mmCIF file of C-alpha atoms and ligand atoms in Angstrom:
data_model
loop_
_atom_site.group_PDB
_atom_site.id
_atom_site.type_symbol
_atom_site.label_atom_id
_atom_site.label_comp_id
_atom_site.label_asym_id
_atom_site.label_seq_id
_atom_site.Cartn_x
_atom_site.Cartn_y
_atom_site.Cartn_z
ATOM 1 C CA MET A 1 -51.077 -29.096 -27.481
ATOM 2 C CA ALA A 2 -52.130 -27.359 -24.237
ATOM 3 C CA LEU A 3 -53.637 -28.614 -20.997
ATOM 4 C CA ILE A 4 -55.767 -25.917 -19.361
ATOM 5 C CA THR A 5 -57.493 -25.894 -15.942
ATOM 6 C CA GLY A 6 -60.295 -23.585 -14.801
ATOM 7 C CA VAL A 7 -62.327 -22.624 -17.863
ATOM 8 C CA LYS A 8 -65.312 -20.859 -16.320
ATOM 9 C CA ARG A 9 -64.467 -17.291 -17.386
ATOM 10 C CA ILE A 10 -60.918 -16.134 -18.231
ATOM 11 C CA GLY A 11 -59.904 -19.728 -18.983
ATOM 12 C CA LEU A 12 -62.778 -19.993 -21.455
ATOM 13 C CA GLU A 13 -61.421 -17.046 -23.461
ATOM 14 C CA ILE A 14 -57.870 -18.400 -23.349
ATOM 15 C CA ALA A 15 -59.013 -21.861 -24.475
ATOM 16 C CA LYS A 16 -60.932 -20.408 -27.435
ATOM 17 C CA THR A 17 -57.967 -18.255 -28.458
ATOM 18 C CA LEU A 18 -55.633 -21.248 -28.334
ATOM 19 C CA ALA A 19 -58.089 -23.390 -30.327
ATOM 20 C CA LYS A 20 -58.208 -20.644 -32.979
ATOM 21 C CA GLU A 21 -54.414 -20.742 -33.110
ATOM 22 C CA GLY A 22 -54.518 -24.474 -33.792
ATOM 23 C CA TYR A 23 -53.652 -25.863 -30.343
ATOM 24 C CA SER A 24 -55.328 -29.137 -29.503
ATOM 25 C CA LEU A 25 -56.670 -28.828 -25.971
ATOM 26 C CA SER A 26 -57.147 -30.858 -22.862
ATOM 27 C CA VAL A 27 -59.707 -29.016 -20.740
ATOM 28 C CA VAL A 28 -59.911 -29.707 -17.015
ATOM 29 C CA TYR A 29 -63.183 -28.614 -15.415
ATOM 30 C CA ARG A 30 -65.172 -29.504 -12.315
ATOM 31 C CA SER A 31 -68.642 -27.959 -12.599
ATOM 32 C CA SER A 32 -68.373 -25.693 -15.667
ATOM 33 C CA GLU A 33 -69.889 -28.275 -18.007
ATOM 34 C CA LYS A 34 -71.510 -25.641 -20.232
ATOM 35 C CA GLU A 35 -68.216 -23.798 -20.796
ATOM 36 C CA ALA A 36 -66.332 -27.059 -21.383
ATOM 37 C CA LYS A 37 -68.873 -28.082 -24.036
ATOM 38 C CA GLU A 38 -68.607 -24.600 -25.575
ATOM 39 C CA ILE A 39 -64.852 -25.103 -25.972
ATOM 40 C CA GLU A 40 -65.447 -28.566 -27.443
ATOM 41 C CA GLU A 41 -67.847 -27.118 -30.002
ATOM 42 C CA PHE A 42 -65.506 -24.199 -30.719
ATOM 43 C CA GLY A 43 -62.631 -26.635 -31.270
ATOM 44 C CA ARG A 44 -64.752 -28.764 -33.587
ATOM 45 C CA LYS A 45 -65.499 -25.709 -35.750
ATOM 46 C CA ALA A 46 -61.849 -24.612 -35.658
ATOM 47 C CA GLY A 47 -60.782 -28.141 -36.673
ATOM 48 C CA THR A 48 -58.792 -28.866 -33.538
ATOM 49 C CA GLU A 49 -59.086 -31.730 -31.072
ATOM 50 C CA VAL A 50 -60.539 -31.059 -27.590
ATOM 51 C CA LEU A 51 -60.439 -33.556 -24.734
ATOM 52 C CA LEU A 52 -62.711 -32.819 -21.757
ATOM 53 C CA LEU A 53 -61.632 -34.050 -18.324
ATOM 54 C CA LYS A 54 -64.053 -33.599 -15.459
ATOM 55 C CA GLY A 55 -62.825 -33.789 -11.870
ATOM 56 C CA ASP A 56 -61.631 -32.164 -8.680
ATOM 57 C CA LEU A 57 -58.071 -30.834 -8.730
ATOM 58 C CA SER A 58 -57.926 -31.159 -4.942
ATOM 59 C CA ARG A 59 -57.334 -34.853 -5.566
ATOM 60 C CA GLU A 60 -53.840 -35.991 -6.468
ATOM 61 C CA ASP A 61 -55.141 -39.060 -8.329
ATOM 62 C CA PHE A 62 -57.260 -36.854 -10.580
ATOM 63 C CA CYS A 63 -54.263 -34.589 -11.347
ATOM 64 C CA LEU A 64 -52.080 -37.582 -12.232
ATOM 65 C CA ASN A 65 -54.821 -39.107 -14.349
ATOM 66 C CA ALA A 66 -55.525 -35.823 -16.159
ATOM 67 C CA VAL A 67 -51.932 -35.562 -17.420
ATOM 68 C CA GLU A 68 -51.773 -39.253 -18.245
ATOM 69 C CA ARG A 69 -54.990 -39.220 -20.282
ATOM 70 C CA THR A 70 -53.965 -36.004 -22.024
ATOM 71 C CA PHE A 71 -50.697 -37.558 -23.134
ATOM 72 C CA GLU A 72 -52.268 -40.852 -24.153
ATOM 73 C CA GLU A 73 -55.145 -39.325 -26.101
ATOM 74 C CA LEU A 74 -53.511 -36.233 -27.623
ATOM 75 C CA GLY A 75 -50.023 -37.641 -28.067
ATOM 76 C CA ARG A 76 -47.923 -34.839 -26.565
ATOM 77 C CA ILE A 77 -47.990 -31.887 -24.147
ATOM 78 C CA ASP A 78 -46.477 -28.505 -25.054
ATOM 79 C CA ALA A 79 -48.135 -26.219 -22.537
ATOM 80 C CA LEU A 80 -49.843 -26.237 -19.153
ATOM 81 C CA ILE A 81 -52.004 -23.266 -18.141
ATOM 82 C CA HIS A 82 -53.291 -23.393 -14.572
ATOM 83 C CA LEU A 83 -56.138 -21.013 -13.779
ATOM 84 C CA ALA A 84 -58.266 -23.163 -11.470
ATOM 85 C CA SER A 85 -58.724 -21.411 -8.163
ATOM 86 C CA PRO A 86 -61.420 -20.996 -5.541
ATOM 87 C CA TYR A 87 -61.935 -17.442 -4.250
ATOM 88 C CA PHE A 88 -64.043 -16.982 -1.167
ATOM 89 C CA ARG A 89 -63.821 -15.186 2.153
ATOM 90 C CA THR A 90 -62.176 -16.950 5.081
ATOM 91 C CA PRO A 91 -62.378 -14.578 8.061
ATOM 92 C CA ILE A 92 -59.345 -15.331 10.201
ATOM 93 C CA GLU A 93 -61.460 -16.421 13.192
ATOM 94 C CA ASP A 94 -63.165 -19.095 11.035
ATOM 95 C CA LEU A 95 -59.980 -20.396 9.432
ATOM 96 C CA SER A 96 -59.856 -24.189 9.545
ATOM 97 C CA GLU A 97 -57.920 -27.066 8.055
ATOM 98 C CA GLU A 98 -60.845 -27.550 5.670
ATOM 99 C CA SER A 99 -60.877 -23.967 4.343
ATOM 100 C CA ILE A 100 -57.072 -23.921 4.079
ATOM 101 C CA GLN A 101 -57.023 -27.193 2.122
ATOM 102 C CA GLU A 102 -59.970 -26.145 -0.037
ATOM 103 C CA HIS A 103 -57.729 -23.378 -1.386
ATOM 104 C CA PHE A 104 -54.280 -24.888 -1.101
ATOM 105 C CA ARG A 105 -54.994 -28.143 -2.904
ATOM 106 C CA PRO A 106 -56.463 -26.891 -6.190
ATOM 107 C CA ILE A 107 -54.302 -23.749 -6.322
ATOM 108 C CA ALA A 108 -50.827 -24.859 -5.231
ATOM 109 C CA GLN A 109 -50.730 -28.624 -4.741
ATOM 110 C CA ALA A 110 -52.466 -29.299 -8.081
ATOM 111 C CA PHE A 111 -50.039 -26.930 -9.808
ATOM 112 C CA LEU A 112 -47.042 -28.815 -8.441
ATOM 113 C CA ILE A 113 -48.425 -32.253 -9.323
ATOM 114 C CA LEU A 114 -49.695 -31.258 -12.777
ATOM 115 C CA SER A 115 -46.407 -29.493 -13.558
ATOM 116 C CA LYS A 116 -44.243 -32.395 -12.416
ATOM 117 C CA GLU A 117 -46.199 -34.837 -14.566
ATOM 118 C CA ALA A 118 -46.485 -32.478 -17.545
ATOM 119 C CA TYR A 119 -42.729 -31.804 -17.410
ATOM 120 C CA ARG A 120 -42.027 -35.527 -17.714
ATOM 121 C CA ARG A 121 -44.310 -35.688 -20.742
ATOM 122 C CA MET A 122 -42.784 -32.570 -22.320
ATOM 123 C CA LEU A 123 -39.212 -33.856 -22.217
ATOM 124 C CA PRO A 124 -39.479 -36.058 -25.348
ATOM 125 C CA ASN A 125 -40.573 -33.004 -27.388
ATOM 126 C CA GLU A 126 -38.185 -31.855 -30.105
ATOM 127 C CA GLY A 127 -36.003 -28.716 -29.825
ATOM 128 C CA ASP A 128 -34.240 -26.987 -26.934
ATOM 129 C CA ILE A 129 -37.447 -25.637 -25.438
ATOM 130 C CA LYS A 130 -39.751 -28.548 -24.823
ATOM 131 C CA GLY A 131 -42.621 -26.871 -23.052
ATOM 132 C CA ARG A 132 -44.026 -23.872 -21.209
ATOM 133 C CA ILE A 133 -46.069 -23.561 -18.043
ATOM 134 C CA VAL A 134 -48.182 -20.546 -17.092
ATOM 135 C CA ALA A 135 -49.854 -20.110 -13.697
ATOM 136 C CA PHE A 136 -52.441 -17.497 -12.777
ATOM 137 C CA GLY A 137 -51.590 -15.771 -9.512
ATOM 138 C CA ASP A 138 -52.699 -12.545 -7.880
ATOM 139 C CA TRP A 139 -51.033 -9.112 -7.777
ATOM 140 C CA ALA A 140 -51.889 -8.694 -4.076
ATOM 141 C CA VAL A 141 -49.760 -11.660 -3.019
ATOM 142 C CA GLU A 142 -46.505 -9.862 -3.722
ATOM 143 C CA CYS A 143 -47.754 -6.427 -2.658
ATOM 144 C CA THR A 144 -50.559 -5.997 -0.152
ATOM 145 C CA PRO A 145 -52.725 -9.006 0.639
ATOM 146 C CA TYR A 146 -56.062 -7.703 1.925
ATOM 147 C CA ARG A 147 -58.071 -8.939 4.893
ATOM 148 C CA ASN A 148 -60.519 -11.861 5.029
ATOM 149 C CA TYR A 149 -58.914 -13.937 2.273
ATOM 150 C CA SER A 150 -56.081 -15.549 4.235
ATOM 151 C CA ALA A 151 -56.549 -19.104 2.888
ATOM 152 C CA TYR A 152 -56.661 -17.808 -0.701
ATOM 153 C CA PHE A 153 -53.587 -15.597 -0.314
ATOM 154 C CA VAL A 154 -51.465 -18.207 1.406
ATOM 155 C CA ALA A 155 -52.306 -20.691 -1.374
ATOM 156 C CA LYS A 156 -51.587 -18.133 -4.120
ATOM 157 C CA GLY A 157 -48.345 -17.244 -2.313
ATOM 158 C CA ALA A 158 -47.340 -20.909 -2.486
ATOM 159 C CA LEU A 159 -48.257 -20.881 -6.182
ATOM 160 C CA HIS A 160 -45.946 -17.918 -6.830
ATOM 161 C CA THR A 161 -43.145 -19.680 -4.964
ATOM 162 C CA ALA A 162 -43.811 -22.896 -6.892
ATOM 163 C CA VAL A 163 -43.390 -20.976 -10.160
ATOM 164 C CA LYS A 164 -39.907 -19.814 -9.149
ATOM 165 C CA VAL A 165 -38.934 -23.219 -7.756
ATOM 166 C CA LEU A 166 -40.105 -25.088 -10.870
ATOM 167 C CA ALA A 167 -38.515 -22.571 -13.237
ATOM 168 C CA LYS A 168 -35.219 -23.605 -11.709
ATOM 169 C CA GLU A 169 -36.012 -27.312 -11.509
ATOM 170 C CA PHE A 170 -37.201 -27.503 -15.129
ATOM 171 C CA ALA A 171 -34.523 -25.311 -16.732
ATOM 172 C CA PRO A 172 -33.230 -25.334 -19.391
ATOM 173 C CA HIS A 173 -36.023 -27.191 -21.185
ATOM 174 C CA VAL A 174 -39.325 -25.993 -19.729
ATOM 175 C CA LEU A 175 -40.141 -22.351 -18.972
ATOM 176 C CA VAL A 176 -42.401 -21.539 -16.016
ATOM 177 C CA ASN A 177 -44.054 -18.161 -15.423
ATOM 178 C CA CYS A 178 -46.940 -16.560 -13.579
ATOM 179 C CA ILE A 179 -49.412 -13.831 -14.465
ATOM 180 C CA ALA A 180 -50.216 -11.987 -11.229
ATOM 181 C CA LEU A 181 -53.604 -10.735 -12.249
ATOM 182 C CA GLY A 182 -55.417 -7.677 -10.952
ATOM 183 C CA PRO A 183 -59.101 -6.786 -11.308
ATOM 184 C CA THR A 184 -60.313 -8.318 -14.567
ATOM 185 C CA LEU A 185 -63.791 -9.809 -13.987
ATOM 186 C CA LYS A 186 -65.792 -9.228 -10.793
ATOM 187 C CA ALA A 187 -65.797 -12.254 -8.514
ATOM 188 C CA GLU A 188 -69.194 -13.476 -7.257
ATOM 189 C CA ASP A 189 -67.859 -12.941 -3.767
ATOM 190 C CA LEU A 190 -67.680 -9.150 -4.232
ATOM 191 C CA THR A 191 -70.573 -6.683 -4.255
ATOM 192 C CA GLU A 192 -70.932 -4.156 -7.101
ATOM 193 C CA GLU A 193 -70.020 -1.435 -4.620
ATOM 194 C CA GLU A 194 -66.815 -3.216 -3.575
ATOM 195 C CA TRP A 195 -65.896 -3.766 -7.218
ATOM 196 C CA GLU A 196 -66.440 -0.056 -8.043
ATOM 197 C CA ARG A 197 -64.275 0.908 -5.093
ATOM 198 C CA ILE A 198 -61.527 -1.483 -6.199
ATOM 199 C CA LEU A 199 -61.509 0.092 -9.654
ATOM 200 C CA ARG A 200 -61.434 3.612 -8.162
ATOM 201 C CA ASN A 201 -58.316 2.566 -6.202
ATOM 202 C CA THR A 202 -56.663 1.237 -9.354
ATOM 203 C CA PRO A 203 -54.261 3.733 -10.962
ATOM 204 C CA LEU A 204 -55.564 3.108 -14.488
ATOM 205 C CA LYS A 205 -59.203 3.274 -13.214
ATOM 206 C CA ARG A 206 -60.208 0.350 -15.361
ATOM 207 C CA THR A 207 -60.227 -3.418 -15.347
ATOM 208 C CA VAL A 208 -57.435 -5.415 -16.912
ATOM 209 C CA SER A 209 -58.495 -5.974 -20.518
ATOM 210 C CA MET A 210 -59.130 -9.514 -21.724
ATOM 211 C CA GLU A 211 -57.022 -8.655 -24.800
ATOM 212 C CA ASP A 212 -54.034 -8.044 -22.517
ATOM 213 C CA VAL A 213 -54.644 -11.308 -20.667
ATOM 214 C CA LEU A 214 -54.715 -13.160 -23.979
ATOM 215 C CA ARG A 215 -51.673 -11.319 -25.367
ATOM 216 C CA LEU A 216 -49.571 -11.943 -22.252
ATOM 217 C CA THR A 217 -50.604 -15.606 -22.137
ATOM 218 C CA GLU A 218 -49.668 -15.993 -25.792
ATOM 219 C CA PHE A 219 -46.342 -14.296 -25.123
ATOM 220 C CA LEU A 220 -45.548 -16.634 -22.228
ATOM 221 C CA LEU A 221 -46.484 -19.583 -24.429
ATOM 222 C CA SER A 222 -43.959 -18.501 -27.029
ATOM 223 C CA THR A 223 -41.112 -16.824 -25.112
ATOM 224 C CA GLU A 224 -37.647 -18.305 -25.380
ATOM 225 C CA SER A 225 -35.999 -16.248 -22.650
ATOM 226 C CA VAL A 226 -38.432 -15.505 -19.813
ATOM 227 C CA THR A 227 -38.710 -17.962 -16.930
ATOM 228 C CA GLY A 228 -39.379 -17.733 -13.209
ATOM 229 C CA GLU A 229 -41.205 -14.417 -13.634
ATOM 230 C CA ILE A 230 -44.234 -13.219 -11.701
ATOM 231 C CA ILE A 231 -45.670 -10.558 -14.003
ATOM 232 C CA ASN A 232 -48.186 -8.059 -12.634
ATOM 233 C CA LEU A 233 -51.048 -7.546 -15.068
ATOM 234 C CA ASP A 234 -53.175 -5.374 -12.856
ATOM 235 C CA SER A 235 -53.961 -1.905 -14.266
ATOM 236 C CA GLY A 236 -51.300 -0.592 -11.903
ATOM 237 C CA ARG A 237 -52.786 -1.935 -8.638
ATOM 238 C CA HIS A 238 -49.349 -2.844 -7.308
ATOM 239 C CA VAL A 239 -48.174 0.779 -7.296
ATOM 240 C CA ALA A 240 -51.291 2.022 -5.508
ATOM 241 C CA GLY A 241 -50.048 1.121 -2.040
ATOM 242 C CA SER A 242 -52.068 -0.798 0.480
ATOM 243 C CA GLY A 243 -55.348 0.894 -0.264
ATOM 244 C CA ILE A 244 -57.720 -1.856 -1.256
ATOM 245 C CA SER A 245 -59.989 -0.257 1.391
ATOM 246 C CA SER A 246 -63.190 -1.912 0.199
ATOM 247 C CA ILE A 247 -62.353 -5.295 1.609
ATOM 248 C CA GLY A 248 -59.628 -4.347 4.039
HETATM 249 N N1 NAP B 1 -61.126 -12.416 -12.277
HETATM 250 C C1 NAP B 1 -60.234 -11.591 -11.761
HETATM 251 O O1 NAP B 1 -60.423 -10.360 -11.770
HETATM 252 C C2 NAP B 1 -58.959 -12.149 -11.139
HETATM 253 C C3 NAP B 1 -58.165 -11.331 -10.325
HETATM 254 C C4 NAP B 1 -57.009 -11.856 -9.764
HETATM 255 C C5 NAP B 1 -56.619 -13.155 -10.034
HETATM 256 N N2 NAP B 1 -57.415 -13.935 -10.840
HETATM 257 C C6 NAP B 1 -57.008 -15.334 -11.095
HETATM 258 O O2 NAP B 1 -57.164 -15.630 -12.482
HETATM 259 C C7 NAP B 1 -57.639 -16.962 -12.642
HETATM 260 C C8 NAP B 1 -58.942 -16.987 -13.453
HETATM 261 O O3 NAP B 1 -59.886 -16.137 -12.824
HETATM 262 P P1 NAP B 1 -61.453 -16.251 -13.148
HETATM 263 O O4 NAP B 1 -62.080 -15.036 -12.560
HETATM 264 O O5 NAP B 1 -61.669 -16.596 -14.578
HETATM 265 O O6 NAP B 1 -61.834 -17.527 -12.246
HETATM 266 P P2 NAP B 1 -63.292 -18.044 -11.875
HETATM 267 O O7 NAP B 1 -64.312 -17.565 -12.839
HETATM 268 O O8 NAP B 1 -63.526 -17.736 -10.408
HETATM 269 O O9 NAP B 1 -63.146 -19.606 -12.056
HETATM 270 C C9 NAP B 1 -62.435 -20.373 -11.158
HETATM 271 C C10 NAP B 1 -62.148 -21.692 -11.826
HETATM 272 O O10 NAP B 1 -61.469 -22.544 -10.909
HETATM 273 C C11 NAP B 1 -61.962 -23.854 -11.066
HETATM 274 N N3 NAP B 1 -61.787 -24.589 -9.805
HETATM 275 C C12 NAP B 1 -61.854 -24.117 -8.528
HETATM 276 N N4 NAP B 1 -61.650 -25.110 -7.662
HETATM 277 C C13 NAP B 1 -61.431 -26.247 -8.393
HETATM 278 C C14 NAP B 1 -61.165 -27.596 -8.064
HETATM 279 N N5 NAP B 1 -61.075 -27.995 -6.800
HETATM 280 N N6 NAP B 1 -61.004 -28.480 -9.084
HETATM 281 C C15 NAP B 1 -61.102 -28.092 -10.372
HETATM 282 N N7 NAP B 1 -61.357 -26.816 -10.748
HETATM 283 C C16 NAP B 1 -61.512 -25.913 -9.758
HETATM 284 C C17 NAP B 1 -63.443 -23.674 -11.406
HETATM 285 O O11 NAP B 1 -63.884 -24.824 -12.103
HETATM 286 P P3 NAP B 1 -65.440 -25.192 -12.295
HETATM 287 O O12 NAP B 1 -66.152 -23.893 -12.627
HETATM 288 O O13 NAP B 1 -65.443 -26.171 -13.412
HETATM 289 O O14 NAP B 1 -65.913 -25.761 -10.995
HETATM 290 C C18 NAP B 1 -63.408 -22.419 -12.272
HETATM 291 O O15 NAP B 1 -63.258 -22.741 -13.640
HETATM 292 C C19 NAP B 1 -57.780 -17.534 -11.240
HETATM 293 O O16 NAP B 1 -56.614 -18.240 -10.900
HETATM 294 C C20 NAP B 1 -57.914 -16.307 -10.361
HETATM 295 O O17 NAP B 1 -57.460 -16.519 -9.015
HETATM 296 C C21 NAP B 1 -58.582 -13.463 -11.387
#
């Protein structure tokens, strides 16, 4: 049984893959109603249960309620996959409490609250390993954050730190890891030209494949020995130096 947040694009593919593998799913979405319903329908055909939970992860009460309802209605929690994340420009001169919180809450605060609650619900599970948590971070956090996305990067930085902190807090029973993703699907915020330039500056000259995202997620949902890792899945972006150039 897996609880997944942020199912608009990459999360949609992960949810469908997990449903195919027989996971029952609790799907947290805010505005991606169409994608949530698609997962529900996919689960129905695959013969697995899907619970849809609509709400804003910026709110602590929604995070608490999401885990509670998941446990009550699906009976257990084995995995938490946190993809939900805003991504928009915050030029440093316009940075405000509002834009900082708009990123920090759903990215980092929600991860901490969801993880804490999910951990509690994982503990009764059988076996030595009682659950696994996977967060989606960003390669540039650890390497070369680029300009104009300060609120996003600070929040993702907190997410990476939270992964290491929780890996320690939840050992030995729950494993916590992070996929530090590189260019996979173009964000709405970027122009085609910026996206092309990003790919040109990427050593492998291509986007991260969805197959690799799915394979690495599946690995982290089954590993017995990896915890506290921030794994770059980025077509080599992290060895390309500070040259994002297109957006600073
Ligand atoms: N795509 C890439 O190339 C790339 C590169 C680096 C890192 N990543 C990371 O990989 C993950 C998935 O990326 P993606 O491109 O698939 O993301 P995406 O299409 O931009 O979707 C973002 C998701 O976050 C959810 N979300 C944002 N704020 C929320 C809030 N306050 N409450 C609840 N949900 C909220 C959205 O939910 P609703 O749509 O329901 O509102 C949406 O499903 C993200 O963590 C992203 O930062 C992606």
